[in-house]
Coordinates of C-alpha atoms in Angstrom, one line a residue:
S1 CA 161.0 222.0 91.9
L2 CA 158.1 219.3 92.5
S3 CA 158.3 215.2 91.6
I4 CA 156.1 212.9 91.8
E5 CA 156.2 209.0 92.7
G6 CA 154.4 206.0 92.5
I7 CA 152.3 207.0 89.6
H8 CA 151.1 204.0 87.3
A9 CA 147.9 204.0 86.2
I10 CA 147.3 207.7 85.5
K11 CA 149.6 209.7 83.6
E12 CA 151.6 212.7 84.8
E13 CA 150.3 215.1 82.9
E14 CA 146.8 214.2 84.0
L15 CA 148.1 214.7 87.4
L16 CA 149.9 217.6 86.8
G17 CA 146.0 219.3 85.3
V18 CA 145.0 219.2 89.2
I19 CA 148.4 220.1 91.2
G20 CA 148.2 223.6 92.1
S21 CA 152.0 223.7 93.9
T22 CA 153.8 223.5 90.5
P23 CA 157.6 225.2 90.0
G24 CA 157.2 229.0 90.8
Q25 CA 154.1 228.8 92.7
P26 CA 154.3 229.8 96.3
Y27 CA 154.3 226.9 98.7
S28 CA 151.8 226.6 101.4
D29 CA 150.5 223.5 103.9
F30 CA 147.3 224.4 102.5
G31 CA 148.2 224.2 98.9
V32 CA 149.8 220.5 99.3
T33 CA 146.6 219.9 101.0
T34 CA 144.5 220.6 98.2
D35 CA 146.5 219.0 95.7
R36 CA 146.1 216.1 98.1
D37 CA 142.6 216.4 98.0
N38 CA 142.1 216.7 94.2
I39 CA 145.3 213.8 93.4
L40 CA 142.9 211.5 95.6
A41 CA 139.7 212.3 94.1
L42 CA 141.0 211.5 90.6
Y43 CA 142.2 208.4 91.8
F44 CA 139.0 207.2 93.4
N45 CA 137.2 208.5 90.1
E46 CA 139.5 205.9 88.3
G47 CA 138.6 202.7 90.9
F48 CA 141.6 202.7 93.1
P49 CA 139.5 203.4 96.6
E50 CA 142.9 202.2 98.8
A51 CA 144.8 205.2 96.7
S52 CA 146.9 207.0 99.5
F53 CA 149.2 210.5 99.2
S54 CA 152.4 211.6 101.4
A55 CA 154.4 214.5 101.1
T56 CA 158.1 215.6 101.6
A57 CA 159.7 219.0 101.3
D58 CA 163.5 220.0 101.2
R59 CA 164.3 223.7 101.9
V60 CA 166.7 225.1 99.6
S61 CA 169.3 227.6 100.1
A62 CA 169.2 230.9 98.5
A63 CA 172.8 230.0 97.2
A64 CA 171.8 226.7 96.2
T65 CA 174.9 225.1 97.7
E66 CA 173.6 223.8 101.4
Q67 CA 170.4 221.5 101.3
K68 CA 168.9 221.1 104.8
P69 CA 166.5 218.3 104.6
E70 CA 163.2 218.8 106.7
A71 CA 160.7 216.1 107.1
G72 CA 157.3 217.2 106.8
G73 CA 154.1 217.8 104.3
S74 CA 151.0 216.0 103.9
S75 CA 149.8 212.6 103.9
G76 CA 145.9 211.1 102.9
S77 CA 144.6 207.9 102.1
A78 CA 141.4 207.0 100.8
K79 CA 139.9 207.0 104.4
G80 CA 141.3 210.8 104.2
N81 CA 143.5 210.3 107.6
V82 CA 146.6 212.8 108.0
D83 CA 148.7 212.7 111.1
K84 CA 150.9 215.6 112.2
T85 CA 153.2 215.9 114.7
Q86 CA 154.4 219.1 116.5
K87 CA 158.0 218.7 114.9
E88 CA 156.1 218.5 111.2
K89 CA 154.4 221.9 111.8
E90 CA 157.6 223.4 113.3
S91 CA 159.7 222.4 110.0
K92 CA 156.6 223.4 107.2
T93 CA 156.9 226.8 109.2
E94 CA 160.0 227.1 108.6
I95 CA 159.9 225.7 104.6
E96 CA 157.2 228.0 104.4
Q97 CA 159.7 230.8 105.3
A98 CA 162.6 229.6 103.2
E99 CA 163.2 231.1 99.0
A100 CA 162.6 227.8 98.0
V101 CA 161.8 224.2 98.4
R102 CA 161.8 220.8 96.8
L103 CA 158.6 219.2 97.0
M104 CA 158.4 215.3 96.4
Y105 CA 154.5 213.5 96.5
H106 CA 154.7 210.2 97.0
I107 CA 151.6 208.0 95.7
Q108 CA 150.3 204.5 96.7
E109 CA 147.6 203.6 93.9
G110 CA 146.7 200.2 95.4
P111 CA 144.7 197.6 93.3
Q112 CA 142.1 199.2 91.1
T113 CA 138.3 197.8 91.5
R114 CA 136.3 197.0 88.8
V115 CA 132.9 195.9 87.7
R116 CA 132.0 192.1 87.3
R117 CA 128.5 192.5 87.7
I118 CA 125.8 195.0 88.7
L119 CA 122.8 193.2 90.7
I120 CA 119.3 195.2 91.7
G121 CA 117.4 194.4 94.3
G122 CA 114.6 196.5 96.6
Y123 CA 112.2 196.9 93.9
R124 CA 108.6 195.6 94.2
H125 CA 106.8 197.7 91.6
T126 CA 109.4 199.5 89.5
R127 CA 110.4 197.9 86.1
P128 CA 114.0 196.5 86.6
G129 CA 115.1 198.1 83.0
V130 CA 113.7 201.2 84.5
I131 CA 116.7 201.3 87.3
H132 CA 119.2 199.9 84.8
R133 CA 118.9 202.7 82.6
E134 CA 119.5 205.2 85.7
V135 CA 122.7 203.3 86.2
H136 CA 125.9 204.6 84.6
I137 CA 128.0 202.1 86.4
K138 CA 129.2 200.1 84.0
V139 CA 130.4 195.9 83.5
K140 CA 134.0 195.1 83.0
E141 CA 135.0 199.3 83.4
P142 CA 136.5 201.0 86.8
L143 CA 134.3 201.5 89.8
R144 CA 134.3 205.2 89.5
E145 CA 133.1 207.2 92.0
G146 CA 131.4 210.1 89.9
D147 CA 129.5 207.3 88.1
V148 CA 128.5 206.2 91.5
V149 CA 127.2 209.6 92.6
E150 CA 125.6 210.5 89.2
S151 CA 123.5 207.0 89.5
Q152 CA 122.5 207.9 92.6
R153 CA 121.0 211.2 91.7
R154 CA 119.6 210.1 88.4
R155 CA 117.3 207.4 90.6
Y156 CA 116.4 209.8 93.5
N157 CA 115.5 212.3 90.1
L158 CA 112.6 209.8 89.3
G159 CA 110.8 211.0 92.2
V160 CA 109.5 207.1 93.1
F161 CA 111.9 206.1 95.8
N162 CA 113.0 206.8 99.2
R163 CA 116.3 205.5 99.5
V164 CA 118.9 204.0 97.0
S165 CA 122.4 203.2 97.2
S166 CA 125.2 201.7 95.4
E167 CA 127.5 199.4 97.1
P168 CA 130.5 196.5 95.9
Q169 CA 130.1 193.4 97.9
N170 CA 132.5 192.0 100.1
P171 CA 134.7 195.1 99.6
N172 CA 137.3 193.8 101.7
G173 CA 138.0 190.9 99.8
T174 CA 141.5 190.2 97.5
N175 CA 139.6 189.9 94.4
P176 CA 140.2 193.4 92.2
E177 CA 136.3 193.0 90.2
K178 CA 133.4 193.0 92.4
D179 CA 129.9 192.6 92.3
I180 CA 128.1 196.0 92.8
A181 CA 124.8 196.3 94.6
V182 CA 122.5 198.7 93.4
L183 CA 119.8 198.8 95.8
V184 CA 116.4 201.0 96.2
E185 CA 113.5 201.3 98.5
E186 CA 110.2 202.5 97.0
A187 CA 108.1 205.3 98.1
K188 CA 104.5 205.1 99.1
R189 CA 102.5 204.9 95.9
Y190 CA 99.2 206.8 96.7
T191 CA 99.2 210.2 98.6
V192 CA 96.3 212.3 99.5
A193 CA 96.9 216.0 100.8
Y194 CA 94.2 218.8 101.2
G195 CA 94.1 222.0 103.0
G196 CA 92.0 225.0 103.5
G197 CA 92.3 228.5 103.7
F198 CA 91.1 232.0 103.1
E199 CA 91.4 233.9 99.9
V200 CA 91.3 237.5 99.6
Q201 CA 91.2 239.1 96.0
R202 CA 90.8 242.8 95.5
L203 CA 88.4 242.3 92.1
A204 CA 86.8 245.0 89.6
S205 CA 83.4 245.9 90.3
T206 CA 81.3 243.5 88.2
T207 CA 78.5 246.6 88.0
S208 CA 80.8 249.6 87.8
P209 CA 84.0 249.4 85.2
T210 CA 85.7 252.2 87.5
G211 CA 84.8 250.7 91.2
A212 CA 87.0 247.5 92.9
Q213 CA 85.9 245.8 96.0
I214 CA 87.5 243.2 98.2
E215 CA 86.3 239.9 98.1
A216 CA 86.9 237.4 100.4
A217 CA 86.0 233.2 100.5
P218 CA 87.0 230.3 101.9
R219 CA 89.4 228.3 99.9
G220 CA 89.4 224.2 99.6
I221 CA 92.3 221.9 98.1
L222 CA 92.7 218.0 97.3
E223 CA 95.3 216.3 95.5
V224 CA 95.2 212.9 95.2
S225 CA 98.3 211.0 93.4
K226 CA 99.7 207.6 92.5
L227 CA 103.5 207.3 92.0
N228 CA 105.5 204.7 89.9
L229 CA 101.8 204.6 88.0
T230 CA 102.8 201.5 85.2
G231 CA 106.5 200.6 86.9
R232 CA 108.2 203.2 84.8
G233 CA 108.5 206.2 87.1
D234 CA 105.5 207.8 85.8
S235 CA 102.6 209.4 88.1
L236 CA 99.2 210.5 87.6
S237 CA 97.4 213.1 89.5
F238 CA 94.2 214.7 90.4
K239 CA 93.9 218.0 91.7
L240 CA 90.8 219.9 92.8
R241 CA 90.8 223.5 94.2
G242 CA 87.3 225.5 94.5
S243 CA 86.3 229.1 96.4
T244 CA 83.7 231.1 95.3
L245 CA 86.0 233.3 93.7
Q246 CA 87.9 230.5 91.6
G247 CA 87.6 226.6 90.6
R248 CA 89.7 224.3 89.3
A249 CA 90.2 220.7 88.4
L250 CA 92.7 219.3 86.9
L251 CA 93.9 215.5 86.1
G252 CA 97.9 215.0 84.8
Y253 CA 100.2 212.7 84.1
S254 CA 103.6 212.7 84.0
A255 CA 106.6 210.4 82.6
P256 CA 110.7 210.9 83.2
N257 CA 113.2 209.7 80.6
A258 CA 111.1 209.9 77.7
F259 CA 112.4 208.3 74.6
A260 CA 114.5 206.9 77.1
N261 CA 116.2 209.9 77.3
P262 CA 116.8 211.7 80.4
H263 CA 116.9 215.3 79.3
F264 CA 113.5 214.7 78.3
S265 CA 110.0 214.2 79.9
F266 CA 106.4 214.2 79.0
Q267 CA 103.1 215.6 80.7
A268 CA 99.6 215.5 79.7
T269 CA 97.1 217.2 81.4
A270 CA 93.3 218.2 81.3
F271 CA 92.0 220.5 83.2
A272 CA 88.2 222.5 83.6
E273 CA 88.0 226.0 84.9
K274 CA 85.7 228.9 85.9
T275 CA 86.8 232.1 86.6
R276 CA 86.0 235.9 87.7
D277 CA 89.2 237.9 87.5
I278 CA 88.3 239.8 84.6
N279 CA 85.3 242.0 85.2
T280 CA 83.9 242.1 81.5
F281 CA 83.0 238.6 81.7
T282 CA 82.9 235.3 83.7
E283 CA 85.3 232.5 81.8
D284 CA 84.7 228.8 81.8
R285 CA 87.6 227.1 80.0
Y286 CA 88.0 223.3 79.1
E287 CA 91.9 222.4 77.9
G288 CA 93.5 219.7 77.4
S289 CA 97.2 219.4 76.6
V290 CA 100.5 217.5 75.9
Q291 CA 104.1 218.7 76.2
L292 CA 107.7 217.4 75.9
T293 CA 110.1 219.3 78.3
E294 CA 113.6 218.9 77.2
Q295 CA 116.4 219.9 80.3
V296 CA 119.2 221.5 77.8
T297 CA 121.5 222.4 80.6
P298 CA 121.0 222.4 84.7
L299 CA 119.6 226.3 83.9
T300 CA 118.5 225.8 80.0
T301 CA 114.7 224.3 79.9
V302 CA 113.0 223.9 76.5
L303 CA 108.8 222.9 76.6
Y304 CA 107.6 221.6 73.2
R305 CA 103.4 221.6 73.5
Y306 CA 99.9 221.2 71.8
A307 CA 96.9 222.4 73.8
F308 CA 93.5 222.6 72.4
R309 CA 90.8 224.4 74.6
Q310 CA 87.7 225.7 74.7
V311 CA 86.9 229.2 76.3
R312 CA 83.3 230.0 76.9
V313 CA 82.2 233.7 78.7
S314 CA 79.3 235.1 79.9
N315 CA 78.0 237.8 81.8
L316 CA 79.2 240.4 79.3
K317 CA 79.4 243.8 80.3
I318 CA 79.1 244.9 76.6
L319 CA 75.9 246.8 74.6
S320 CA 73.5 243.8 73.4
E321 CA 74.7 245.1 69.7
E322 CA 78.4 243.8 70.6
V323 CA 77.5 240.4 72.1
P324 CA 77.9 238.6 68.7
L325 CA 81.7 240.2 68.3
F326 CA 83.2 239.2 71.6
N327 CA 81.0 235.9 72.4
Q328 CA 82.2 234.0 69.1
P329 CA 83.0 230.2 69.9
T330 CA 86.2 230.1 71.0
L331 CA 87.9 227.0 70.2
V332 CA 91.8 227.2 70.4
S333 CA 94.3 224.7 68.4
Q334 CA 97.5 225.9 69.6
F335 CA 101.6 224.5 68.6
G336 CA 103.9 226.2 70.7
V337 CA 107.6 226.3 72.1
T338 CA 108.8 228.0 75.4
W339 CA 112.6 228.6 76.0
F340 CA 113.6 229.9 79.9
R341 CA 117.2 230.4 81.3
D342 CA 116.7 230.2 85.3
S343 CA 119.9 231.2 87.2
R344 CA 118.1 232.9 90.0
D345 CA 119.6 232.0 94.0
N346 CA 115.8 231.1 95.2
P347 CA 113.2 231.3 92.5
A348 CA 110.6 231.9 95.5
E349 CA 112.9 235.2 96.5
A350 CA 115.5 235.7 94.6
S351 CA 118.2 238.2 95.0
K352 CA 120.7 237.5 92.5
G353 CA 120.8 236.3 89.1
S354 CA 118.4 236.3 86.2
F355 CA 115.6 234.8 84.5
N356 CA 115.0 235.0 81.0
S357 CA 112.0 233.4 78.9
A358 CA 110.6 233.1 75.4
D359 CA 107.1 231.6 74.4
F360 CA 106.0 231.5 70.8
S361 CA 102.6 229.7 69.8
D362 CA 100.4 229.7 66.5
A363 CA 96.8 229.2 66.8
D364 CA 95.4 228.3 63.3
T365 CA 91.7 227.9 61.9
N366 CA 93.2 224.9 59.6
V367 CA 94.0 222.7 62.9
G368 CA 90.6 223.5 64.2
S369 CA 91.3 227.1 65.8
S370 CA 88.1 229.6 65.7
A371 CA 90.8 232.4 64.8
S372 CA 94.4 232.2 63.6
F373 CA 96.8 235.0 65.8
L374 CA 100.7 234.1 66.6
R375 CA 101.2 234.8 70.2
F376 CA 104.9 235.9 71.5
F377 CA 105.5 236.6 75.0
F378 CA 109.5 237.4 76.7
Q379 CA 110.4 238.2 80.0
N380 CA 113.8 239.3 81.3
S381 CA 114.2 239.4 84.8
T382 CA 117.4 240.4 86.9
Y383 CA 117.9 240.7 90.4
Y384 CA 121.4 242.5 91.9
P385 CA 122.6 241.9 95.3
I386 CA 123.9 245.6 97.1
K387 CA 126.0 245.2 100.4
R388 CA 125.0 241.7 102.7
R389 CA 121.4 242.5 102.9
F390 CA 119.6 244.7 100.0
S391 CA 119.0 243.7 96.6
F392 CA 117.9 245.5 93.4
A393 CA 115.7 243.4 91.0
R394 CA 114.0 244.7 87.7
S395 CA 111.8 242.9 85.1
T396 CA 110.7 243.6 81.3
R397 CA 107.8 241.8 80.1
L398 CA 106.6 242.1 76.1
G399 CA 103.6 240.2 74.7
L400 CA 102.6 240.4 71.2
L401 CA 99.5 239.0 69.5
V402 CA 99.5 239.1 65.7
P403 CA 96.1 237.9 63.6
Y404 CA 96.4 236.5 60.4
G405 CA 94.4 234.8 57.7
D406 CA 90.5 235.8 57.9
T407 CA 91.5 236.9 61.8
V408 CA 91.5 240.9 61.8
S409 CA 92.2 243.1 64.8
L410 CA 89.7 244.3 66.9
T411 CA 89.7 248.4 65.6
F412 CA 88.5 251.2 68.3
P413 CA 86.5 253.6 66.0
A414 CA 85.0 256.8 67.6
P415 CA 81.3 255.9 67.8
A416 CA 78.9 258.0 66.7
P417 CA 76.9 260.5 68.2
G418 CA 74.3 258.4 70.3
Q419 CA 75.7 255.0 69.1
C420 CA 76.2 253.7 72.8
I421 CA 72.6 254.3 73.7
P422 CA 70.6 250.8 73.5
G423 CA 69.6 250.1 70.6
T424 CA 71.1 252.5 68.5
A425 CA 74.2 250.4 67.2
P426 CA 74.7 249.7 63.6
S427 CA 74.4 246.3 63.0
G428 CA 76.8 244.5 59.9
P429 CA 78.9 241.3 59.4
T430 CA 80.4 240.2 62.4
P431 CA 84.3 239.8 61.9
T432 CA 86.4 237.0 63.1
I433 CA 88.5 239.0 66.0
I434 CA 91.2 237.0 68.4
P435 CA 88.7 235.5 71.3
L436 CA 88.5 237.9 74.3
P437 CA 90.1 235.5 76.6
E438 CA 93.1 235.4 74.6
R439 CA 94.0 238.7 74.7
F440 CA 96.5 240.0 77.0
F441 CA 95.2 241.7 80.2
A442 CA 96.9 243.2 82.9
G443 CA 97.3 244.9 86.1
G444 CA 97.3 243.6 89.8
G445 CA 99.9 242.5 92.4
T446 CA 102.4 240.7 90.0
S447 CA 102.1 243.3 87.0
L448 CA 101.2 247.1 87.1
R449 CA 100.2 247.9 90.7
G450 CA 98.5 251.3 89.8
F451 CA 96.0 249.3 88.3
A452 CA 93.1 246.8 90.2
L453 CA 93.3 243.4 89.1
N454 CA 93.3 243.1 85.2
Q455 CA 92.2 246.4 84.6
A456 CA 94.8 247.6 82.6
G457 CA 94.5 248.6 78.8
P458 CA 92.0 249.7 76.4
R459 CA 88.2 249.9 77.0
D460 CA 84.7 249.1 75.3
A461 CA 83.6 252.6 74.0
C462 CA 80.1 252.5 75.1
T463 CA 80.3 250.7 78.6
G464 CA 83.9 251.4 80.0
F465 CA 84.8 247.8 81.2
P466 CA 88.7 246.5 79.7
V467 CA 88.3 244.6 76.4
G468 CA 92.3 243.4 76.7
G469 CA 95.1 244.0 73.9
Q470 CA 97.3 242.6 71.3
A471 CA 100.1 244.2 72.8
M472 CA 101.3 244.5 76.3
L473 CA 104.6 245.9 78.0
V474 CA 105.5 245.7 81.7
L475 CA 108.5 247.4 83.1
N476 CA 109.0 246.7 87.1
Q477 CA 111.9 248.1 89.4
E478 CA 112.1 247.3 92.8
F479 CA 114.7 248.4 95.9
R480 CA 114.3 245.7 98.7
F481 CA 115.7 246.4 102.2
P482 CA 115.7 244.8 105.6
M483 CA 113.2 246.0 108.4
R484 CA 114.2 244.9 112.0
L485 CA 111.3 244.8 114.7
P486 CA 110.8 243.6 118.1
F487 CA 110.0 239.5 118.4
I488 CA 110.3 239.5 114.1
G489 CA 114.0 240.1 113.5
T490 CA 115.4 239.9 110.2
S491 CA 111.9 238.2 108.8
L492 CA 110.4 241.5 108.1
G493 CA 111.5 243.5 104.8
G494 CA 110.5 246.7 102.4
A495 CA 110.4 247.2 99.3
I496 CA 110.2 250.7 97.0
F497 CA 109.0 250.0 93.7
Y498 CA 108.0 251.7 90.2
D499 CA 106.1 249.7 87.8
G500 CA 105.5 251.2 84.1
G501 CA 103.9 250.3 81.0
N502 CA 100.5 249.1 79.7
V503 CA 98.1 246.8 77.6
Y504 CA 97.9 248.5 74.0
S505 CA 95.2 247.4 71.2
R506 CA 98.2 246.2 69.1
L507 CA 101.6 246.6 68.3
S508 CA 101.8 249.8 66.2
R509 CA 100.1 251.9 69.1
I510 CA 102.8 251.1 72.0
S511 CA 103.3 254.2 73.2
L512 CA 105.5 256.2 76.1
H513 CA 103.3 259.3 75.8
S514 CA 101.9 259.4 79.6
M515 CA 98.9 261.9 78.7
L516 CA 96.1 261.4 76.4
P517 CA 93.5 264.3 75.2
A518 CA 90.4 264.3 77.6
P519 CA 87.0 263.5 76.1
T520 CA 84.6 266.4 75.4
F521 CA 80.7 265.7 75.3
A522 CA 77.7 267.6 73.7
L523 CA 73.8 267.0 73.6
Q524 CA 72.5 264.6 71.0
N525 CA 70.5 267.8 69.2
P526 CA 72.5 270.6 70.5
A527 CA 69.6 273.1 69.2
L528 CA 67.2 271.0 71.4
P529 CA 67.3 271.7 75.5
A530 CA 68.3 268.3 77.4
G531 CA 66.0 265.8 78.2
P532 CA 65.1 261.9 78.1
T533 CA 65.9 261.9 74.3
N534 CA 68.5 264.2 73.9
V535 CA 70.9 263.5 76.5
P536 CA 75.0 263.9 76.4
V537 CA 76.9 262.2 74.6
C538 CA 80.9 261.9 74.0
A539 CA 81.5 264.1 71.2
T540 CA 85.6 264.1 70.7
N541 CA 88.2 261.6 72.2
C542 CA 85.5 259.0 72.3
T543 CA 87.4 255.7 71.6
N544 CA 88.5 254.3 75.2
E545 CA 91.6 253.2 73.4
L546 CA 93.8 254.6 76.3
N547 CA 97.0 253.3 74.3
Y548 CA 99.2 255.4 77.0
F549 CA 102.3 254.7 79.1
A550 CA 101.0 254.6 83.1
H551 CA 103.6 255.1 85.5
T552 CA 102.9 253.9 89.1
I553 CA 105.0 254.0 92.7
G554 CA 104.6 252.6 95.4
L555 CA 105.4 250.9 99.2
G556 CA 105.6 247.6 99.9
V557 CA 106.2 245.1 103.4
R558 CA 107.3 241.4 103.1
Y559 CA 107.2 239.0 105.6
K560 CA 109.6 235.9 104.9
T561 CA 108.3 232.3 104.9
P562 CA 109.7 229.2 103.9
V563 CA 107.0 229.1 100.5
G564 CA 107.9 232.5 100.0
P565 CA 107.2 236.0 101.2
I566 CA 103.6 237.3 102.2
R567 CA 103.3 240.8 100.7
I568 CA 101.4 243.9 100.7
D569 CA 102.0 246.8 98.3
F570 CA 100.2 250.0 98.2
G571 CA 100.5 251.6 94.4
Y572 CA 99.6 254.9 93.4
Q573 CA 98.9 255.4 89.7
L574 CA 100.7 259.2 88.2
N575 CA 98.8 259.8 85.2
R576 CA 95.1 258.2 85.4
P577 CA 93.3 259.3 82.1
L578 CA 89.9 260.3 81.7
F579 CA 87.7 257.8 79.5
V580 CA 84.1 257.1 78.8
I581 CA 81.4 255.6 80.6
P582 CA 77.5 255.8 80.7
I583 CA 75.5 257.8 83.1
P584 CA 74.6 255.1 85.8
C585 CA 70.8 254.5 86.5
P586 CA 69.7 256.1 89.6
S587 CA 69.3 253.3 92.8
G588 CA 65.9 252.2 92.5
A589 CA 65.2 253.6 89.1
A590 CA 62.4 251.6 87.4
N591 CA 62.7 251.1 83.6
C592 CA 66.4 252.3 83.1
Q593 CA 68.7 250.8 81.1
V594 CA 72.6 251.4 81.4
G595 CA 73.4 254.3 78.8
S596 CA 69.9 255.9 78.5
L597 CA 71.0 258.7 80.3
G598 CA 74.1 259.4 78.4
Q599 CA 77.8 259.3 78.9
Q600 CA 80.0 260.8 80.9
S601 CA 84.0 260.9 82.1
T602 CA 86.2 259.2 84.8
R603 CA 89.2 258.1 85.9
L604 CA 90.4 254.9 87.8
P605 CA 91.0 255.1 91.6
G606 CA 94.6 255.9 91.7
F607 CA 95.4 253.8 95.3
Q608 CA 95.7 250.5 95.0
I609 CA 96.3 247.8 97.5
F610 CA 97.5 243.8 97.3
F611 CA 97.9 241.1 99.3
N612 CA 100.0 238.2 97.8
L613 CA 101.9 235.3 98.4
G614 CA 105.3 234.8 96.8
S615 CA 107.3 237.5 94.6
S616 CA 106.3 240.1 92.3
F617 CA 108.2 239.0 89.5

């Protein structure tokens, strides 16, 4: 049986809810100690800092006719001290071996501490109302330990304080009503960070649709930020990142507790970026966006955003007749919402848990966009530990672009014989398509490792350079295992991976077929001999749409660092299809235009190598 004495402020039913040593349960010293901790935690959280606990247990004989009292049990106080003697240990051992015990818990509640006033101090630039808003301690209410902990957590989450505390003044005084001193120590408002490095990227060639080259360049990073910009916990930051491969300048503003709600935060950004990670074109992007972030649960977040951007493309690797189609002015005015749930144990290098996200956005000509289209992107990644140090990871990514209104899908009709020779392409009205920079591209160390960076999917029917697609399906599976080497220890690991999928021209063209028919070629005029005006051109299977399911296998090496693994991946694509490209001009040839010598078929390189920092997915 169990008896509880000394309770007045808390109902017995509430105490029984945190007690495990109930009638019919096995008796143990550990169980009593656990009950003590739970009971004292309940009292502390109701404002009883001096509550104490003790326990006694009497052994009951099997016949229940003779009782032999045995002093023992567990005791505790607000300071968590328990006195144990050798005699008590022996008594508890006997009790544990008995058939039944009569257990009694003795509680001394002590006085309840209540909050008289909340005094805030230590701030210089922060507005007092911002600190008050983060304090969950209530005047005239008990001083609950849970409220104190939550108040400190919320103030730290503002990101503008080095140290916070919440302590009662004159804690040893006899007055049960206490003034609570809420103190903060503000962090430095200005921070400057800078760094340098060496950037290595395996990029597709800008002169050949199948070539790839490793390019390296120094990189510089500069960040300047000001915390607590207006005294509301907000911040302003300016970031510069530059190299010969990519450049970006970003100005960002962030404010927590939007609408005086701790679950919402507000962000505004403006940035300019120049990249050449897609060899079909060089991209200059100018974008401004506003975003509202809602923390629904500790694991679930929802983002609401609006973005307006202008993207300019240059150095297009297409026929001059196609420039009006692909070089249309790109203005995107887009509303979107993103939901994600992250339960990974370590986002930088997960071994268990899952990551799920769904993104939906709408760009419309009625709000300033050059084209009208819907965009949907979904990702599901799961991670499974195996034994102690092995793990299996998998990921599925699906992306869709759906044009509407006057915007149409980019089609891939077979070019007429000789159409891809410069100066022979037919002219006509230029339709509105989803802009080239907004289309899906894939390939590289974080998606399909059988392709060079952004080389998967449909290609221009005349030049053979990638033009992206309106649908994307990427499947990744990876088995990760440890590798022990002298002087390195457990920091080195390996992976065996499989990647499947591709970028597709549109949703209806998603296919699981692994092979495509090869293109065939014939002279422009088969009745005449080959010559400068009668060159080989594609006759059948000439679209370069390449809607097939690519299969890639490979091996990887990972080295653990505090910011994520350094990865080297070696991938090989098993089913590389043939596609059409122009016959290149001989080196040093004068007056030779690309495509003037006719067409031929080729394949992408099967073997790829990638150097990356961070997890593959």
